[in-house]
CSV table of C-alpha atoms and ligand atoms in Angstrom, one decimal:
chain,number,residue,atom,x,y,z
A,1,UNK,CA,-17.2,1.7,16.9
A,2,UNK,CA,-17.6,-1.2,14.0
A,3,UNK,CA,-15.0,-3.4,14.8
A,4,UNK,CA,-11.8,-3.5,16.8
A,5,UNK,CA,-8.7,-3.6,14.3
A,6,UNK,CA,-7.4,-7.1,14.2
A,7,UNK,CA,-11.1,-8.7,13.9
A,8,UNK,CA,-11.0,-9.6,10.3
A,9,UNK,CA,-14.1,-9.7,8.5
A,10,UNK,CA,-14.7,-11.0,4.9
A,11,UNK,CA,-16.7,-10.1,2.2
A,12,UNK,CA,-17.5,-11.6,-1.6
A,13,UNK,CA,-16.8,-9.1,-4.6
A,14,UNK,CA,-17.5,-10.3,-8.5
A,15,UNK,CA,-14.4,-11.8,-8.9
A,16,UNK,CA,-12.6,-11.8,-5.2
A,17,UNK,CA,-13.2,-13.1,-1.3
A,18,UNK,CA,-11.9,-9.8,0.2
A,19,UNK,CA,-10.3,-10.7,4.1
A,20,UNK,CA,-10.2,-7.2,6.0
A,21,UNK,CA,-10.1,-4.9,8.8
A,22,UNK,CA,-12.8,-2.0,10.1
A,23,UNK,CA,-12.4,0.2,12.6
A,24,UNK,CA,-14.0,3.5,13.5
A,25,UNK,CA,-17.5,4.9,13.6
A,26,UNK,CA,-19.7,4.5,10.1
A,27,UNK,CA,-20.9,7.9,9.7
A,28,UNK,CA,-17.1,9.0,9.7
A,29,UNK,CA,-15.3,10.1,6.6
A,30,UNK,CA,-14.0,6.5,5.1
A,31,UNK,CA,-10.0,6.0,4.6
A,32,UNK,CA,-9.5,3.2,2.8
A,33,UNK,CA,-5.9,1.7,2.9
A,34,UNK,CA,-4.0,-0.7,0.7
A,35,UNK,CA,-0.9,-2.4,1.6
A,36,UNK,CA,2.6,-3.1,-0.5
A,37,UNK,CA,4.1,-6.3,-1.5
A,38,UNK,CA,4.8,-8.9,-0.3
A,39,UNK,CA,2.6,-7.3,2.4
A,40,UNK,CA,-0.8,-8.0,3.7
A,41,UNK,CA,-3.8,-5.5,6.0
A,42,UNK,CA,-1.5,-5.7,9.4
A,43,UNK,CA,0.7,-3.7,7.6
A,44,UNK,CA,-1.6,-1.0,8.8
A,45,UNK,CA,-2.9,-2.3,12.4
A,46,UNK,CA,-1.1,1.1,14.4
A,47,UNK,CA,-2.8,3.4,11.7
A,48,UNK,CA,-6.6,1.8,12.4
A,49,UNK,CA,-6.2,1.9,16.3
A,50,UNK,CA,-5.0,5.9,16.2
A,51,UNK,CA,-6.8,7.0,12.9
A,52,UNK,CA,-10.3,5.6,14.1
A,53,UNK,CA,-10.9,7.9,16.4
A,54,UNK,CA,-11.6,10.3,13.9
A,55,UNK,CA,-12.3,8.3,10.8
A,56,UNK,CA,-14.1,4.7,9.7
A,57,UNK,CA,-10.6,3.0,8.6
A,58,UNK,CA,-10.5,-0.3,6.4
A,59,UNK,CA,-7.4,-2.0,5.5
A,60,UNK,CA,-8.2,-5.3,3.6
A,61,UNK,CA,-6.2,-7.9,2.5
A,62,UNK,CA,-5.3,-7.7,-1.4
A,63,UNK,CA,-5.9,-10.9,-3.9
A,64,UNK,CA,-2.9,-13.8,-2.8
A,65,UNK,CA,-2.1,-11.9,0.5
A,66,UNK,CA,-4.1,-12.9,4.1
A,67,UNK,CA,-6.7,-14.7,3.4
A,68,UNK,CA,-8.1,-12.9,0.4
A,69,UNK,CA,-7.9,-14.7,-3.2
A,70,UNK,CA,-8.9,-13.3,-6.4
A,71,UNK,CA,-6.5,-12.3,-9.5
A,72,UNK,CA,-2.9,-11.0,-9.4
A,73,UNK,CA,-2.1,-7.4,-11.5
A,74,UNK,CA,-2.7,-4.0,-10.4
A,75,UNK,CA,-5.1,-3.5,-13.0
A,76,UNK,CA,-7.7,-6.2,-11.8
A,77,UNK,CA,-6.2,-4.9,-7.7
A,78,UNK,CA,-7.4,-1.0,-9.2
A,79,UNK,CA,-10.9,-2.5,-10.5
A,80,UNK,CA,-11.7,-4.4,-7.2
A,81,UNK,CA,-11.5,-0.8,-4.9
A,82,UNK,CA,-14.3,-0.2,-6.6
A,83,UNK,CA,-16.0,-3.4,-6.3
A,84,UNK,CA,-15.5,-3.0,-2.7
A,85,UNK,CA,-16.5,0.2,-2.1
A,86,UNK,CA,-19.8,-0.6,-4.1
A,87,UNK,CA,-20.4,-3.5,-1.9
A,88,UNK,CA,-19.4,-1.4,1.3
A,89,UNK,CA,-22.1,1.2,0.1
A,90,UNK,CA,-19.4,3.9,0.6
A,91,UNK,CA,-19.6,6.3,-1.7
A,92,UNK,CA,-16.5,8.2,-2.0
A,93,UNK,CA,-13.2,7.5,0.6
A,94,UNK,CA,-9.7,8.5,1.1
A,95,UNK,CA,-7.5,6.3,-0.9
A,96,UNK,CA,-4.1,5.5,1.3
A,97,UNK,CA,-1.2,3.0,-0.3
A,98,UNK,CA,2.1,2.3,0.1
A,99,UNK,CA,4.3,1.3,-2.0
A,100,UNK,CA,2.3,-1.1,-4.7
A,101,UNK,CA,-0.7,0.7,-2.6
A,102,UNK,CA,0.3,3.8,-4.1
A,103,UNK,CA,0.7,2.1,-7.7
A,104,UNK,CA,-2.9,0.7,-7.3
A,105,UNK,CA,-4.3,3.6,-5.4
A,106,UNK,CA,-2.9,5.7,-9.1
A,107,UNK,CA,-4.3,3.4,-11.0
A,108,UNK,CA,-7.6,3.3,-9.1
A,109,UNK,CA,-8.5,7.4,-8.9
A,110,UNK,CA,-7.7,7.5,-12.7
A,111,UNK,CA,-9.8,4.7,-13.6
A,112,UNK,CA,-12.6,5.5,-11.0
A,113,UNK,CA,-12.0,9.5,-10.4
A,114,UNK,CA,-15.2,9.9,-9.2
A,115,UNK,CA,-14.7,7.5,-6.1
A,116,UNK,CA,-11.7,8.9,-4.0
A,117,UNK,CA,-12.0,12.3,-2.1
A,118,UNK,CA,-8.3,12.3,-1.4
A,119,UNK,CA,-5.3,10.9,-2.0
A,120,UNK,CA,-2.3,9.5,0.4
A,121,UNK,CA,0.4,8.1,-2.0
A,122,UNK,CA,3.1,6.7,0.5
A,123,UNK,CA,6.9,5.9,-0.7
A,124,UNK,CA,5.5,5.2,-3.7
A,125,UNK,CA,6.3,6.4,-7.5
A,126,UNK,CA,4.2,6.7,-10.4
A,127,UNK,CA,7.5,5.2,-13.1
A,128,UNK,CA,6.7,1.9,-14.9
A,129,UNK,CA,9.8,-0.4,-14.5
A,130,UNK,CA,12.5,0.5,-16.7
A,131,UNK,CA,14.0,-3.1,-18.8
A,132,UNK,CA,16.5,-3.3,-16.0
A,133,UNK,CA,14.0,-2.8,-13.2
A,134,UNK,CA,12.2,-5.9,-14.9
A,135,UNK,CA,15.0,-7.9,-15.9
A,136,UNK,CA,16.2,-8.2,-11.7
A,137,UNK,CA,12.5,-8.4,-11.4
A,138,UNK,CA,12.4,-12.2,-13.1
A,139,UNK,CA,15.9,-13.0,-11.8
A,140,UNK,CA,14.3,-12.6,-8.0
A,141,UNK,CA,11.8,-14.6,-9.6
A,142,UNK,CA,14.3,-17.6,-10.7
A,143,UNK,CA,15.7,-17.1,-7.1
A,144,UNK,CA,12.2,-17.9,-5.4
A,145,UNK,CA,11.8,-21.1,-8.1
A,146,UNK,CA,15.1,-22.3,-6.8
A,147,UNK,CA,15.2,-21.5,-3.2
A,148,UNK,CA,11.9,-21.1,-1.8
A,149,UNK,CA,11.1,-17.6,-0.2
A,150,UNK,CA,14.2,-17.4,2.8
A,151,UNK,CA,16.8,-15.8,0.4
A,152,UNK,CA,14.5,-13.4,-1.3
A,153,UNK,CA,12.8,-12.7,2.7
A,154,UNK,CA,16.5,-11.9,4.0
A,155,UNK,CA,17.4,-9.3,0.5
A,156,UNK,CA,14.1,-7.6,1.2
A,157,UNK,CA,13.9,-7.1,4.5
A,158,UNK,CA,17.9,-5.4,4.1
A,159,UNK,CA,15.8,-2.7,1.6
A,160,UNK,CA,12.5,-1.7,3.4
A,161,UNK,CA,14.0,-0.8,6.9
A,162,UNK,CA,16.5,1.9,8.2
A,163,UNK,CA,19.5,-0.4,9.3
A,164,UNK,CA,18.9,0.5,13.1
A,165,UNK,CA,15.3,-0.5,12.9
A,166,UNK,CA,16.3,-3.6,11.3
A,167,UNK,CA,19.4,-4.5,13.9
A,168,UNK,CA,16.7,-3.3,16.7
A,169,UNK,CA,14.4,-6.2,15.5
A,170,UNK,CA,11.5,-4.4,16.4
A,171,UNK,CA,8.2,-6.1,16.8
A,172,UNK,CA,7.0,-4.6,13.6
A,173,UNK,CA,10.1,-6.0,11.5
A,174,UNK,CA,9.2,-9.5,13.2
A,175,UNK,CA,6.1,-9.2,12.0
A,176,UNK,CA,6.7,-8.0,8.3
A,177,UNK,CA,9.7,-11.2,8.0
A,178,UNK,CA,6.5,-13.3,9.5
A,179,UNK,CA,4.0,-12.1,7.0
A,180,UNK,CA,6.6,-12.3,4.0
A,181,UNK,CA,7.7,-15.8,4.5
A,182,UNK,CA,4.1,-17.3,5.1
A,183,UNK,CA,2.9,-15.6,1.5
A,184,UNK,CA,2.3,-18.2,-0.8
A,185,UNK,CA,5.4,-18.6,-3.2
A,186,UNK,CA,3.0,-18.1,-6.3
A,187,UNK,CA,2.0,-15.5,-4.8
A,188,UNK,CA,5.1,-13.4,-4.7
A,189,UNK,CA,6.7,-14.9,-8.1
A,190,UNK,CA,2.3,-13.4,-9.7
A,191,UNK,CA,3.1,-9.8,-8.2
A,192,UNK,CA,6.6,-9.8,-9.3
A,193,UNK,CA,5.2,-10.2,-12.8
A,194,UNK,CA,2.4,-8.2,-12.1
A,195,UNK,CA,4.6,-5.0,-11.0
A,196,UNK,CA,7.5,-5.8,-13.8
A,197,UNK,CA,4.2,-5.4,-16.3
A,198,UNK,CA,2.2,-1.9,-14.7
A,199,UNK,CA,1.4,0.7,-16.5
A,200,UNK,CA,3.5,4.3,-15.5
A,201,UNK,CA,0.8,6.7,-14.1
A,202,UNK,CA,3.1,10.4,-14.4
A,203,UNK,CA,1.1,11.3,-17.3
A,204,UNK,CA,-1.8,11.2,-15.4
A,205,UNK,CA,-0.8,13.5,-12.3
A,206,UNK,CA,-1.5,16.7,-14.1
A,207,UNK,CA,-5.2,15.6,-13.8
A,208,UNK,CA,-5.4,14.7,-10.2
A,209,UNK,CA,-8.1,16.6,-9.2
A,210,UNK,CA,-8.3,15.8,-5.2
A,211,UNK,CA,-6.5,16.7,-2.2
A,212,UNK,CA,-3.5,14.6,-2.2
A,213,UNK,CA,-0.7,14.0,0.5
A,214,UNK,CA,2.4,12.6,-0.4
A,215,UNK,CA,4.7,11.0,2.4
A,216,UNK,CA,8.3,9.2,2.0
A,217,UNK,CA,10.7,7.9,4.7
A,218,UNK,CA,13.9,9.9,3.9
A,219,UNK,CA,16.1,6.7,3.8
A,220,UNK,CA,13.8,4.9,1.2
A,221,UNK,CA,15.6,2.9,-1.2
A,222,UNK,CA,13.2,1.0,-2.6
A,223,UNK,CA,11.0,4.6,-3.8
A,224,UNK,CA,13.3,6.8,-2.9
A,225,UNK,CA,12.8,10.6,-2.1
A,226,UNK,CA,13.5,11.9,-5.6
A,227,UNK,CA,10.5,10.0,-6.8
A,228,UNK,CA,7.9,11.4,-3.9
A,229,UNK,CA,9.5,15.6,-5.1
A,230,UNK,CA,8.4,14.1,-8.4
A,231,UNK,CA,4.7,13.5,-7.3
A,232,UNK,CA,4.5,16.4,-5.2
A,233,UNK,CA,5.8,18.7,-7.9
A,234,UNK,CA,3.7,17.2,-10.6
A,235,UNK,CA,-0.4,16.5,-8.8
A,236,UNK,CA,-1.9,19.9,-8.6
A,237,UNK,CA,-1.4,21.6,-5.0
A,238,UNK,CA,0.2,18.5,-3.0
A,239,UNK,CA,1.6,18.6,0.1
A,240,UNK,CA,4.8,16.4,1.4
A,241,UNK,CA,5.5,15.2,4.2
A,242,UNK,CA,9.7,13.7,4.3
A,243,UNK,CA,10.0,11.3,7.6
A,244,UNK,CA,13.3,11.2,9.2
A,245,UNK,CA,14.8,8.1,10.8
A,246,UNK,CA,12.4,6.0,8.3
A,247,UNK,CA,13.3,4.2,4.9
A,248,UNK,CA,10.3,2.2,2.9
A,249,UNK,CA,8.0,1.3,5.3
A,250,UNK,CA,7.7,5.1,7.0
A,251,UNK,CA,4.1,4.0,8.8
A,252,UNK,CA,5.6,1.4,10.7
A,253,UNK,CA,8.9,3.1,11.8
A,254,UNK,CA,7.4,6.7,12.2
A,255,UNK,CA,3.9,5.8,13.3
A,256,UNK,CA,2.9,8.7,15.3
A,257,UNK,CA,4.5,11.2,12.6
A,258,UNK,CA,2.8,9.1,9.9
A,259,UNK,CA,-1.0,9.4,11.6
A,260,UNK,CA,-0.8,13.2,12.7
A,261,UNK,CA,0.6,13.8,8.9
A,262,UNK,CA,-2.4,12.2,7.7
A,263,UNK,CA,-5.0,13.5,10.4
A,264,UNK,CA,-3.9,17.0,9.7
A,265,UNK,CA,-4.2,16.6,5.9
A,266,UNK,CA,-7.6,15.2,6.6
A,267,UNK,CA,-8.9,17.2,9.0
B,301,MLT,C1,6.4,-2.6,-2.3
B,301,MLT,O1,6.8,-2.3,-1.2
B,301,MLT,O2,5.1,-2.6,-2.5
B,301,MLT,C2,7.3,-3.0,-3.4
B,301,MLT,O3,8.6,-2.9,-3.0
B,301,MLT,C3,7.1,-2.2,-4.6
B,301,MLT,C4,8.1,-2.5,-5.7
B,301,MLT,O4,8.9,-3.4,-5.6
B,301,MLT,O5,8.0,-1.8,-6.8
């Protein structure tokens, strides 16, 4: 074993301090993971403690989020996987995100195809914003200038949860409320901008040219189901994997359907 999950390490990239988590043993195939927004690595804690027995797992923290800093856009979040594999000396990994993962884990295999051996794209879509995406976009913003983080916390939290996960109050939602209100303001209002400005990656699915998995909890509101059909019909050979009694965040609320999907796509 390298590291317990929960033991975070650091590590200096070109333009970034890089906060994360390793667990596993190093000559195991490498899954890399990358959390949403306004998320940070813990997102990922009950994937590292079942996935490492089989695989070296890292979640790190991305640029504004834990205790990682560095630039804000998904471009500059796409171009420091690479960084951070070069500095990790690994090669070539599987690529797992969720959410803004999955926009940055697009962006990352198109610019850096060579890297990623296969790809996990998790209620995620590969659509731009449209104008009115954007527009509510910078009014959350104005919200956040106003009011702080509390209002824009409660809204969220409403979205990324199945109703009777939320009114259970599981540990996990604690958590994820935790995590969301002690992200830097800046923070949040940067990503807003950040994902109201990505680029659309559905042209680029044609091309895909690994093994990709794509998994959505069926009451996702945020990336609903349509969009994950969408991936799965348009990348070359993918597989789906639809999670019941799950909405956006399907690894936390289905975790032992969400490891063996990815185990058996892996293995
Ligand atoms: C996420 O979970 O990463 C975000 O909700 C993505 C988004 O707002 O587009």
């Amino acid at each position: 074993m390298i590291q317990p999950s929960g033991r975070e390490l650091e590590i200096r990239l070109n333009k970034a301090t890089i906060t994360y988590n390793e667990a596993g043993k190093k000559e195991d195939p490498v899954i890399i993971f990358i959390h949403g927004f306004p998320f940070d690595k813990k997102m990922w804690d009950g994937q590292l403690d079942r996935l490492s027995r089989n695989f070296r797992c890292l979640a790190f923290d991305l640029p504004g989020y834990g205790g990682s800093t560095g630039d804000i856009s998904i471009e500059s979040y796409a171009d420091l996987l690479d960084d951070f594999m070069h500095m990790m000396q690994i090669d070539r990994a599987a690529i797992c995100g969720l959410s803004m993962g999955g926009y940055i884990a697009l962006r990352a295999i198109v610019k850096y195809p060579e890297r990623f051996s296969h790809l996990i794209l998790c209620d995620t879509q590969c659509i731009a914003d449209s104008d009115e995406a954007k527009k509510k976009r910078y009014s959350t913003i104005e919200v956040i200038e106003k009011e702080g983080l509390v209002t824009f916390a409660e809204g969220f939290m409403k979205n990324i949860f199945t109703e009777k996960n939320l009114q259970a109050n599981e540990s996990y939602v604690q958590t994820i409320k935790a995590t969301i209100l002690s992200t830097k303001t800046e923070t949040v209002i940067a990503t807003l901008k950040a994902l109201a400005e990505r680029m659309e990656t559905c042209s680029n699915l044609k091309d895909m040219k690994v093994p990709s998995l794509i998994i959505c909890g069926e009451e996702d509101k945020i990336t609903p189901v349509k969009q994950a059909q969408f991936l799965h019909e348009n990348i070359p050979g993918a597989k789906i994997k639809l999670l019941s009694a799950a909405a956006h965040m399907s690894n936390l609320e289905q975790p032992a359907l969400f490891n063996e999907a990815i185990s058996e796509f892996l293995m």
